[in-house]
Amino acid sequence: MAESRWSGKSTFISYFCLFWITGALTTHVPLLIWSSDSLAPVPSSAAGHITSLSELRTYLSSTLGSGAHTVLLFLQEKLSQDDFTVYGGVYGNKEDSAFKNLEEALQSQSAVFPALEWSSSSSVPSILEQVFGVSPLLLSPDALDDLKMDASVNNLLLISLPYCSQNKHCREELRTNDDVIGRVLKTLEAKNVPYTAMFTGLQPSRVIEESSFSAPVGRSLLQAPPPAPAVQAPIIFNSSGNPCIMLWAQNLNVSFSPTAAWTDLYTLTPTLSGSLCNETNAVLVLTYNGGITLSFFMSQRFFPVSARRWFSLDSVQLRQNAVTAAFSSRNIYAPAEYSYHCQFVSSFRDPLLIPANNNGSWRLNFVDFQIQGFGLNNGTNFSYASDCAGFFTGAIWMGLITSLIMLFIFVYGLHMILQLNTMDRFDDPKGPSISVPQTE
Amino acid sequence: MNGHALLYTGVTLAFWSTILIVGICYTIFDLGFRFDVAWFLTETSPYMWANLGIGLAISLSVVGAAWGIYITGSSIIGGGVKAPRIKTKNLVSIIFCEAVAIYGIIMAIVISNMAEVRYALLFTDVLLLINLTIFINWYSMFGAGLTVGFSNLFCGICVGIVGSGAALADAQNPSLFVKILIVEIFGSAIGLFGVIVAILQTSKVKMGD
């Protein structure tokens, strides 16, 4: 009996501690219900769940809906879970508990709502009123002895308990309340009245404000992120309805004299008339306002040694009004099914486009340039981009070759020197030592 | 396994496994087209090839000469202990070895005179570009250097070993020296062949307008 009481108490206390730890953001009050009859079990809920008023209403209807009940509501001015933790003797000091009668009462049929949703406009009395259809009768604890109750109808008795005031120590106050509860319950038991008692607070005594977790933990920039630059669509030439040539570049800069400013043709909208696309050749002609035309000439063929089809951008022609400049390409090629990409295609610095027929005053500079003339297969995505920059650049290969040659020579020499030995074929420690004649 | 063998085995293993793994990756990702010997030969600077030719011409020739002199020299010194009269006569062998080094340096100077650096900062000169892209020039220089270097290397070793034999034979019997000298002359001729071929190779190099 003592063990079961202790275990029940510790369960009750641990129940409150658990729910106190996982407190929630909205305000809530605990609600304890116990009865001399049977109570419906509280629907199981997750830890930290705040019971809403509608859930409470549902529960009360299911439990107390049928038959006549006498409901005794102990309404403390303020109540929170923390009160039980602080004053309930939960840290091993059971003798200091201020809720001895309450704990004893909860040993029998009881239902506990650790967190009942509370707002200033809602209250448990009003809910009970709605469920039962009777208005509560406010009692003073001593008046219960003289009260005559009719057990055949619903009775709702309200006993108001004070919360801690400045005059008395809080523990004493709560202990007094607990004594009141004990006395009232004894009176009811003496009268043999089956009852259902509830203990709750009119408002929460402590509202713990949870820190909001809206701000991200960790460092973050205060500066607003720069607006992402708008990415332009690629230029697509369709032949017989299907995409045939695709071109994309971050900039297509042209300049018509060494001192003139660069004109970025990619920002202008071109017309693609004059472009053609067939099995072996693809020509993309971009005509802009102002008489500027930029053409890309690509061709594709099968190379038997590599057993593969390759395409190359053979030349780029720039025309302004009547003057045409052609730039022949150097090493702009890729397998035919892939696209060609190069970060920097220019005619003056590490040139990939060599001016073929002008004196070099017109200049081209394409930045982040990607082109595909064959093998699009009705899609509008570029195929794998064969980049102009490989894993090892030419310079890296040169360094590797010369250093490997020197390393090889060094290792060879080292090997030779390390296997030099003094000759010991004719050493004879027991024989006579060699004699060197002074004269011939 | 001694230390040398272990080291060499390790290096060879690393080399071949690198090649194998890189090759497998290239095959799997269909990037085999990236393995491009032609790209390598055209994209590397032609000056590297020319200078490698020059360097190899002189260095390999000197290695051959040095090797030959070391072989002959140690024999002369060793034989001269008991027969000091061989010292002066056998210097001829040393001179034959030295000649190999002289061939090498002559070729190196000839080739380096051809490797004119025509360098314009602005890459707009089409003729300059054409000059640089006539790879036959640069590969001829590389080839000539390689030719003269390797032939002088083996010539030097050959003359050295024969000269060593001549010294020791001379120490034993003075009449043998002249006969072995004839063998040495044949050995020296092969170095000369290398020089002739290298001259032929570089005669095609035309750097100019």
CSV table of C-alpha atoms in Angstrom, one decimal, chain A residues 308 310 330-331 333 335 338 348 351 354-355 384 386-394 397-398 401-402 405 409 411-412 415-416 418-420 435-437 440, chain B residues 4 7-8 26 29-34 36 39-40 42-45 48-49 52 56 59-60 67 70 81-85 87 121-124 126 129 133:
chain,number,residue,atom,x,y,z
A,308,ARG,CA,34.4,9.8,-84.3
A,310,TRP,CA,34.0,16.1,-84.8
A,330,ARG,CA,42.3,28.0,-84.0
A,331,ASN,CA,41.4,24.8,-82.0
A,333,TYR,CA,36.5,21.9,-82.0
A,335,PRO,CA,33.1,15.9,-80.8
A,338,TYR,CA,28.9,17.6,-77.6
A,348,PHE,CA,43.7,39.5,-79.1
A,351,PRO,CA,43.5,34.3,-79.3
A,354,ILE,CA,42.8,34.9,-85.6
A,355,PRO,CA,41.9,37.8,-87.8
A,384,TYR,CA,28.0,17.9,-72.3
A,386,SER,CA,33.7,20.0,-74.0
A,387,ASP,CA,35.7,22.8,-72.5
A,388,CYS,CA,38.6,24.5,-74.1
A,389,ALA,CA,40.5,24.3,-70.8
A,390,GLY,CA,41.5,20.7,-70.1
A,391,PHE,CA,42.7,19.2,-66.9
A,392,PHE,CA,46.3,19.9,-67.6
A,393,THR,CA,47.1,23.0,-69.6
A,394,GLY,CA,49.9,23.0,-72.2
A,397,TRP,CA,52.5,19.4,-69.6
A,398,MET,CA,55.7,21.3,-70.5
A,401,ILE,CA,57.9,16.7,-69.2
A,402,THR,CA,61.0,18.7,-68.5
A,405,ILE,CA,63.3,14.2,-67.8
A,409,ILE,CA,68.6,11.7,-65.5
A,411,VAL,CA,67.9,9.1,-60.7
A,412,TYR,CA,70.0,7.3,-63.3
A,415,HIS,CA,71.9,4.8,-59.3
A,416,MET,CA,75.3,4.6,-61.0
A,418,LEU,CA,75.5,4.3,-55.5
A,419,GLN,CA,76.6,1.1,-57.0
A,420,LEU,CA,80.3,2.0,-57.2
A,435,SER,CA,105.4,-3.6,-54.1
A,436,VAL,CA,105.8,-0.6,-56.2
A,437,PRO,CA,109.1,-0.3,-58.1
A,440,GLU,CA,110.9,1.4,-64.5
B,4,HIS,CA,67.3,0.2,-55.1
B,7,LEU,CA,62.4,2.0,-55.0
B,8,TYR,CA,62.3,1.3,-58.7
B,26,TYR,CA,38.5,8.4,-69.3
B,29,PHE,CA,33.1,8.8,-69.0
B,30,ASP,CA,33.5,8.8,-72.8
B,31,LEU,CA,36.2,11.4,-72.4
B,32,GLY,CA,38.6,9.5,-74.5
B,33,PHE,CA,38.6,12.3,-77.0
B,34,ARG,CA,40.4,14.4,-74.4
B,36,ASP,CA,44.9,14.1,-77.7
B,39,TRP,CA,46.8,18.8,-79.0
B,40,PHE,CA,49.8,18.1,-76.8
B,42,THR,CA,50.8,21.7,-81.0
B,43,GLU,CA,49.8,23.4,-77.8
B,44,THR,CA,53.0,23.0,-75.9
B,45,SER,CA,55.4,25.8,-76.7
B,48,MET,CA,60.4,24.0,-75.2
B,49,TRP,CA,61.2,21.4,-77.9
B,52,LEU,CA,65.2,20.4,-75.0
B,56,LEU,CA,70.1,17.1,-74.7
B,59,SER,CA,74.4,17.0,-71.9
B,60,LEU,CA,74.2,13.5,-73.5
B,67,TRP,CA,81.9,7.9,-69.1
B,70,TYR,CA,86.4,7.5,-66.6
B,81,VAL,CA,101.4,1.6,-61.7
B,82,LYS,CA,103.3,-1.4,-63.0
B,83,ALA,CA,104.1,0.0,-66.5
B,84,PRO,CA,104.5,3.8,-66.3
B,85,ARG,CA,105.5,4.1,-69.9
B,87,LYS,CA,100.9,7.0,-69.6
B,121,LEU,CA,53.7,40.9,-77.2
B,122,LEU,CA,50.6,41.4,-79.3
B,123,PHE,CA,49.7,38.3,-81.0
B,124,THR,CA,48.4,40.0,-84.1
B,126,VAL,CA,50.0,36.6,-88.8
B,129,LEU,CA,52.1,33.0,-86.0
B,133,THR,CA,53.2,27.1,-86.2
